[in-house]
PDB file of C-alpha atoms in Angstrom:
ATOM      1  CA  MET A  17      83.542  69.470 129.886  1.00 33.00           C
ATOM      2  CA  LYS A  18      80.855  66.944 130.801  1.00 34.00           C
ATOM      3  CA  GLN A  19      77.679  66.841 128.769  1.00 36.00           C
ATOM      4  CA  ASN A  20      74.371  67.107 130.635  1.00 37.00           C
ATOM      5  CA  ASN A  21      71.396  65.490 128.928  1.00 36.00           C
ATOM      6  CA  SER A  22      68.989  67.686 130.915  1.00 35.00           C
ATOM      7  CA  LYS A  23      70.158  70.625 128.802  1.00 37.00           C
ATOM      8  CA  TYR A  24      68.360  69.158 125.791  1.00 40.00           C
ATOM      9  CA  ILE A  25      64.916  68.818 127.436  1.00 43.00           C
ATOM     10  CA  ILE A  26      63.683  72.316 126.585  1.00 45.00           C
ATOM     11  CA  GLY A  27      64.867  71.962 122.993  1.00 52.00           C
ATOM     12  CA  TYR A  28      63.030  68.682 122.509  1.00 60.00           C
ATOM     13  CA  LYS A  29      59.873  70.127 124.058  1.00 64.00           C
ATOM     14  CA  ASN A  30      59.969  73.021 121.607  1.00 65.00           C
ATOM     15  CA  LEU A  31      60.483  70.670 118.677  1.00 68.00           C
ATOM     16  CA  LEU A  32      57.636  68.399 119.820  1.00 73.00           C
ATOM     17  CA  LEU A  33      55.261  71.334 120.369  1.00 72.00           C
ATOM     18  CA  GLY A  34      56.115  72.699 116.941  1.00 74.00           C
ATOM     19  CA  ILE A  35      55.471  69.396 115.176  1.00 79.00           C
ATOM     20  CA  LEU A  36      52.208  68.797 117.073  1.00 80.00           C
ATOM     21  CA  GLY A  37      51.077  72.323 116.231  1.00 78.00           C
ATOM     22  CA  LEU A  38      51.735  71.828 112.530  1.00 79.00           C
ATOM     23  CA  VAL A  39      49.916  68.463 112.541  1.00 83.00           C
ATOM     24  CA  PHE A  40      46.933  69.987 114.348  1.00 81.00           C
ATOM     25  CA  SER A  41      46.879  72.941 111.950  1.00 78.00           C
ATOM     26  CA  PHE A  42      46.943  70.625 108.912  1.00 79.00           C
ATOM     27  CA  LEU A  43      44.182  68.360 110.299  1.00 81.00           C
ATOM     28  CA  PHE A  44      42.080  71.386 111.236  1.00 77.00           C
ATOM     29  CA  TYR A  45      42.313  72.661 107.663  1.00 76.00           C
ATOM     30  CA  TYR A  46      41.767  69.229 106.066  1.00 78.00           C
ATOM     31  CA  LEU A  47      38.658  68.412 108.115  1.00 78.00           C
ATOM     32  CA  ASN A  48      37.084  71.863 107.811  1.00 76.00           C
ATOM     33  CA  LYS A  49      38.320  73.187 104.470  1.00 75.00           C
ATOM     34  CA  GLU A  50      34.817  73.393 103.009  1.00 76.00           C
ATOM     35  CA  SER A  51      33.344  75.316 105.929  1.00 77.00           C
ATOM     36  CA  LEU A  52      36.261  77.459 107.070  1.00 73.00           C
ATOM     37  CA  THR A  53      35.416  80.994 108.139  1.00 78.00           C
ATOM     38  CA  THR A  54      37.770  83.958 108.255  1.00 78.00           C
ATOM     39  CA  GLY A  55      38.183  83.463 111.997  1.00 77.00           C
ATOM     40  CA  GLY A  56      39.052  79.808 111.514  1.00 76.00           C
ATOM     41  CA  ILE A  57      41.677  80.650 108.911  1.00 78.00           C
ATOM     42  CA  ILE A  58      43.247  83.239 111.238  1.00 81.00           C
ATOM     43  CA  ILE A  59      43.353  80.756 114.139  1.00 79.00           C
ATOM     44  CA  MET A  60      44.885  78.081 111.913  1.00 77.00           C
ATOM     45  CA  ALA A  61      47.501  80.536 110.617  1.00 79.00           C
ATOM     46  CA  LEU A  62      48.438  81.631 114.144  1.00 79.00           C
ATOM     47  CA  ILE A  63      48.852  78.025 115.289  1.00 79.00           C
ATOM     48  CA  GLY A  64      50.991  77.279 112.229  1.00 77.00           C
ATOM     49  CA  MET A  65      53.183  80.344 112.756  1.00 79.00           C
ATOM     50  CA  SER A  66      53.657  79.556 116.457  1.00 77.00           C
ATOM     51  CA  SER A  67      54.612  76.000 115.561  1.00 76.00           C
ATOM     52  CA  MET A  68      57.221  77.189 113.065  1.00 76.00           C
ATOM     53  CA  ILE A  69      58.682  79.531 115.695  1.00 74.00           C
ATOM     54  CA  TYR A  70      59.030  76.626 118.152  1.00 68.00           C
ATOM     55  CA  ILE A  71      60.718  74.478 115.513  1.00 70.00           C
ATOM     56  CA  TRP A  72      63.064  77.300 114.451  1.00 69.00           C
ATOM     57  CA  ASP A  73      63.977  77.933 118.096  1.00 65.00           C
ATOM     58  CA  TYR A  74      65.260  74.368 118.221  1.00 61.00           C
ATOM     59  CA  ILE A  75      67.156  74.291 114.918  1.00 62.00           C
ATOM     60  CA  SER A  76      68.355  77.914 114.768  1.00 57.00           C
ATOM     61  CA  PRO A  77      72.098  78.573 114.165  1.00 47.00           C
ATOM     62  CA  LYS A  78      72.379  80.343 117.523  1.00 46.00           C
ATOM     63  CA  ASN A  79      71.457  77.163 119.339  1.00 42.00           C
ATOM     64  CA  LYS A  80      73.751  75.093 117.139  1.00 42.00           C
ATOM     65  CA  ILE A  81      76.723  77.267 118.112  1.00 38.00           C
ATOM     66  CA  ILE A  82      76.318  76.357 121.755  1.00 38.00           C
ATOM     67  CA  GLY A  83      75.640  72.713 121.059  1.00 39.00           C
ATOM     68  CA  LYS A  84      71.835  72.973 120.964  1.00 42.00           C
ATOM     69  CA  ASN A  85      71.860  73.997 124.598  1.00 43.00           C
ATOM     70  CA  THR A  86      68.537  75.798 124.202  1.00 42.00           C
ATOM     71  CA  GLU A  87      68.141  76.269 127.940  1.00 43.00           C
ATOM     72  CA  LYS A  88      71.241  78.455 127.952  1.00 46.00           C
ATOM     73  CA  ALA A  89      70.200  80.189 124.736  1.00 42.00           C
ATOM     74  CA  LYS A  90      66.840  81.107 126.217  1.00 42.00           C
ATOM     75  CA  GLN A  91      68.516  82.424 129.362  1.00 43.00           C
ATOM     76  CA  ILE A  92      70.776  84.656 127.271  1.00 40.00           C
ATOM     77  CA  LYS A  93      67.934  85.736 124.997  1.00 41.00           C
ATOM     78  CA  LEU A  94      65.243  86.452 127.574  1.00 36.00           C
ATOM     79  CA  ASP A  95      67.107  87.866 130.566  1.00 37.00           C
ATOM     80  CA  LYS A  96      66.587  91.626 130.214  1.00 35.00           C
ATOM     81  CA  ARG A  97      69.171  92.452 132.901  1.00 34.00           C
ATOM     82  CA  LYS A  98      71.981  91.590 130.525  1.00 40.00           C
ATOM     83  CA  ASP A  99      73.204  93.740 127.653  1.00 45.00           C
ATOM     84  CA  GLN A 100      73.944  91.790 124.503  1.00 46.00           C
ATOM     85  CA  PHE A 101      76.333  92.995 121.832  1.00 47.00           C
ATOM     86  CA  LYS A 102      76.941  91.603 118.387  1.00 48.00           C
ATOM     87  CA  SER A 103      80.566  92.695 118.372  1.00 51.00           C
ATOM     88  CA  LEU A 104      83.111  94.125 120.776  1.00 55.00           C
ATOM     89  CA  LYS A 105      86.447  95.671 119.861  1.00 57.00           C
ATOM     90  CA  ILE A 106      88.682  96.671 122.758  1.00 56.00           C
ATOM     91  CA  GLU A 107      90.943  99.651 121.963  1.00 55.00           C
ATOM     92  CA  LEU A 108      92.425 100.838 125.266  1.00 57.00           C
ATOM     93  CA  TYR A 109      92.794  98.778 128.408  1.00 55.00           C
ATOM     94  CA  ASN A 110      93.896  99.595 131.970  1.00 58.00           C
ATOM     95  CA  LYS A 111      93.181  98.692 135.578  1.00 57.00           C
ATOM     96  CA  SER A 112      90.121 100.901 135.841  1.00 63.00           C
ATOM     97  CA  GLY A 113      88.414  99.732 132.682  1.00 64.00           C
ATOM     98  CA  PHE A 114      88.593  99.856 128.921  1.00 65.00           C
ATOM     99  CA  THR A 115      87.524 101.829 125.888  1.00 69.00           C
ATOM    100  CA  ALA A 116      85.648  99.694 123.421  1.00 65.00           C
ATOM    101  CA  ILE A 117      83.730  99.919 120.181  1.00 66.00           C
ATOM    102  CA  ILE A 118      80.450  98.114 120.853  1.00 63.00           C
ATOM    103  CA  ASN A 119      78.203  97.629 117.837  1.00 63.00           C
ATOM    104  CA  ASN A 120      80.142 100.403 116.043  1.00 69.00           C
ATOM    105  CA  LYS A 121      79.691 102.826 118.979  1.00 73.00           C
ATOM    106  CA  LYS A 122      82.603 103.883 121.215  1.00 76.00           C
ATOM    107  CA  GLU A 123      81.986 103.429 124.925  1.00 72.00           C
ATOM    108  CA  ASN A 124      84.029 103.606 128.138  1.00 75.00           C
ATOM    109  CA  ILE A 125      83.399 100.710 130.506  1.00 68.00           C
ATOM    110  CA  GLU A 126      84.776 100.260 134.016  1.00 67.00           C
ATOM    111  CA  TRP A 127      85.578  96.800 135.285  1.00 58.00           C
ATOM    112  CA  ASN A 128      83.273  97.183 138.286  1.00 57.00           C
ATOM    113  CA  GLU A 129      80.362  97.557 135.847  1.00 59.00           C
ATOM    114  CA  ILE A 130      80.913  94.088 134.492  1.00 53.00           C
ATOM    115  CA  SER A 131      79.965  90.849 136.166  1.00 47.00           C
ATOM    116  CA  GLN A 132      81.033  88.483 133.434  1.00 45.00           C
ATOM    117  CA  ILE A 133      81.607  88.097 129.721  1.00 48.00           C
ATOM    118  CA  ILE A 134      80.523  85.078 127.750  1.00 43.00           C
ATOM    119  CA  ILE A 135      82.154  84.650 124.366  1.00 42.00           C
ATOM    120  CA  VAL A 136      80.813  82.043 121.981  1.00 38.00           C
ATOM    121  CA  ARG A 137      83.358  81.051 119.362  1.00 37.00           C
ATOM    122  CA  GLU A 138      83.295  77.999 117.137  1.00 34.00           C
ATOM    123  CA  ASN A 139      86.150  75.484 117.359  1.00 33.00           C
ATOM    124  CA  LEU A 140      87.829  77.356 120.203  1.00 33.00           C
ATOM    125  CA  PHE A 141      88.621  74.395 122.377  1.00 33.00           C
ATOM    126  CA  ILE A 142      90.678  71.413 121.360  1.00 31.00           C
ATOM    127  CA  GLU A 143      88.129  68.947 122.762  1.00 34.00           C
ATOM    128  CA  ASN A 144      85.350  69.998 120.358  1.00 30.00           C
ATOM    129  CA  GLU A 145      83.967  72.643 122.706  1.00 31.00           C
ATOM    130  CA  VAL A 146      82.550  75.848 121.251  1.00 30.00           C
ATOM    131  CA  CYS A 147      82.169  78.211 124.193  1.00 33.00           C
ATOM    132  CA  LEU A 148      84.785  80.363 125.902  1.00 37.00           C
ATOM    133  CA  TYR A 149      83.652  81.498 129.335  1.00 39.00           C
ATOM    134  CA  LEU A 150      85.497  84.537 130.671  1.00 43.00           C
ATOM    135  CA  ARG A 151      84.566  85.934 134.080  1.00 43.00           C
ATOM    136  CA  ILE A 152      85.898  89.299 135.260  1.00 42.00           C
ATOM    137  CA  ASP A 153      85.296  90.289 138.874  1.00 39.00           C
ATOM    138  CA  ASN A 154      86.523  93.564 140.409  1.00 37.00           C
ATOM    139  CA  LEU A 155      90.002  93.391 138.910  1.00 40.00           C
ATOM    140  CA  LYS A 156      90.775  90.178 140.792  1.00 42.00           C
ATOM    141  CA  GLY A 157      91.220  88.297 137.583  1.00 42.00           C
ATOM    142  CA  PHE A 158      89.383  86.119 135.163  1.00 43.00           C
ATOM    143  CA  GLU A 159      88.146  82.579 134.909  1.00 41.00           C
ATOM    144  CA  ILE A 160      88.164  80.530 131.724  1.00 40.00           C
ATOM    145  CA  CYS A 161      85.740  77.636 132.118  1.00 38.00           C
ATOM    146  CA  GLU A 162      87.089  75.493 134.961  1.00 35.00           C
ATOM    147  CA  THR A 163      90.463  77.251 135.242  1.00 38.00           C
ATOM    148  CA  SER A 164      91.196  80.645 136.756  1.00 39.00           C
ATOM    149  CA  SER A 165      93.993  83.183 136.689  1.00 42.00           C
ATOM    150  CA  TYR A 166      94.622  86.555 138.289  1.00 40.00           C
ATOM    151  CA  TRP A 167      95.755  89.891 136.899  1.00 38.00           C
ATOM    152  CA  LYS A 168      98.832  89.867 139.146  1.00 40.00           C
ATOM    153  CA  ASP A 169     100.052  86.791 137.270  1.00 40.00           C
ATOM    154  CA  PHE A 170     100.538  88.989 134.211  1.00 34.00           C
ATOM    155  CA  ASN A 171     102.730  91.650 135.870  1.00 33.00           C
ATOM    156  CA  ASP A 172     100.265  94.423 134.990  1.00 31.00           C
ATOM    157  CA  LYS A 173     100.706  93.705 131.289  1.00 30.00           C
ATOM    158  CA  LEU A 174      97.132  92.422 131.294  1.00 30.00           C
ATOM    159  CA  ILE A 175      97.604  89.816 128.607  1.00 32.00           C
ATOM    160  CA  ILE A 176      95.152  86.948 128.439  1.00 38.00           C
ATOM    161  CA  SER A 177      96.799  83.920 126.889  1.00 35.00           C
ATOM    162  CA  LEU A 178      94.751  81.041 125.545  1.00 33.00           C
ATOM    163  CA  LYS A 179      97.721  79.075 124.236  1.00 34.00           C
ATOM    164  CA  GLU A 180      96.901  76.110 126.422  1.00 33.00           C
ATOM    165  CA  ILE A 181      93.429  75.932 124.892  1.00 32.00           C
ATOM    166  CA  ASN A 182      94.123  76.746 121.265  1.00 34.00           C
ATOM    167  CA  LYS A 183      97.531  77.733 119.898  1.00 32.00           C
ATOM    168  CA  ASN A 184      95.891  79.502 116.951  1.00 31.00           C
ATOM    169  CA  TRP A 185      93.991  82.003 119.103  1.00 32.00           C
ATOM    170  CA  LEU A 186      95.810  84.400 121.426  1.00 33.00           C
ATOM    171  CA  ALA A 187      94.053  87.471 122.814  1.00 37.00           C
ATOM    172  CA  LYS A 188      96.382  90.347 123.659  1.00 35.00           C
ATOM    173  CA  PHE A 189      94.801  93.238 125.508  1.00 34.00           C
ATOM    174  CA  LYS A 190      96.423  96.677 125.745  1.00 31.00           C
ATOM    175  CA  THR A 191      99.199  95.843 123.280  1.00 34.00           C
ATOM    176  CA  GLU A 192      96.843  95.445 120.330  1.00 37.00           C
ATOM    177  CA  PRO A 193      93.079  95.667 119.758  1.00 38.00           C
ATOM    178  CA  ILE A 194      91.112  92.483 119.471  1.00 39.00           C
ATOM    179  CA  GLU A 195      87.730  91.898 117.908  1.00 43.00           C
ATOM    180  CA  ILE A 196      85.306  89.347 119.273  1.00 42.00           C
ATOM    181  CA  ASN A 197      82.099  88.206 117.595  1.00 41.00           C
ATOM    182  CA  ASN A 198      79.128  86.379 119.100  1.00 39.00           C
ATOM    183  CA  ILE A 199      79.594  88.035 122.477  1.00 39.00           C
ATOM    184  CA  VAL A 200      77.252  88.490 125.402  1.00 40.00           C
ATOM    185  CA  LEU A 201      78.500  91.038 127.932  1.00 42.00           C
ATOM    186  CA  TYR A 202      76.819  90.899 131.343  1.00 39.00           C
ATOM    187  CA  LYS A 203      76.707  94.213 133.225  1.00 40.00           C
ATOM    188  CA  ARG A 204      76.091  94.398 136.944  1.00 39.00           C
ATOM    189  CA  LYS A 205      72.545  95.382 137.841  1.00 38.00           C
ATOM    190  CA  ASN A 206      73.591  97.867 140.539  1.00 37.00           C
ATOM    191  CA  VAL A 207      76.961  99.581 140.410  1.00 33.00           C
ATOM    192  CA  ALA A 208      78.181 101.172 143.637  1.00 33.00           C
TER     193      ALA A 208
END
């Protein structure tokens, strides 16, 4: 997949804001340390904490997993229309939906509730990519990054094969449960 340098802009802005905030906080303390009031100390502490948050947002492990694509990380983190799960284990699977254990809680989900699933997994792709993109749309099939397949291609066995991408990782639905970590499951906003 092609790299887009524009994806790094937000990350660099956060890093720059964080560093500038820390420098300002240090200078504010250094120049006024003899006459600091309680209010001044609180303001300085808030600026310092905000700066550290900006810096951490840039260097956090979550952003590293997706190649420091902080724009995408912020979209996943801040969009309240999407339900995020730390783990998903699919137990039963059929054409209408599946039974899954989501964050240690069993739940029945129908396919028409789901718009797409994004799975982030390190070292999944051969070409040093770290993100598996799986789109499910009304039982028509699924799309993995720039390639697509349809359920009918699997003769109703509903097996998703990733052999072409990584021979060491094969996801078999229905025949055996699979467990996926670092998952973001997007549910449709309005289900008919």
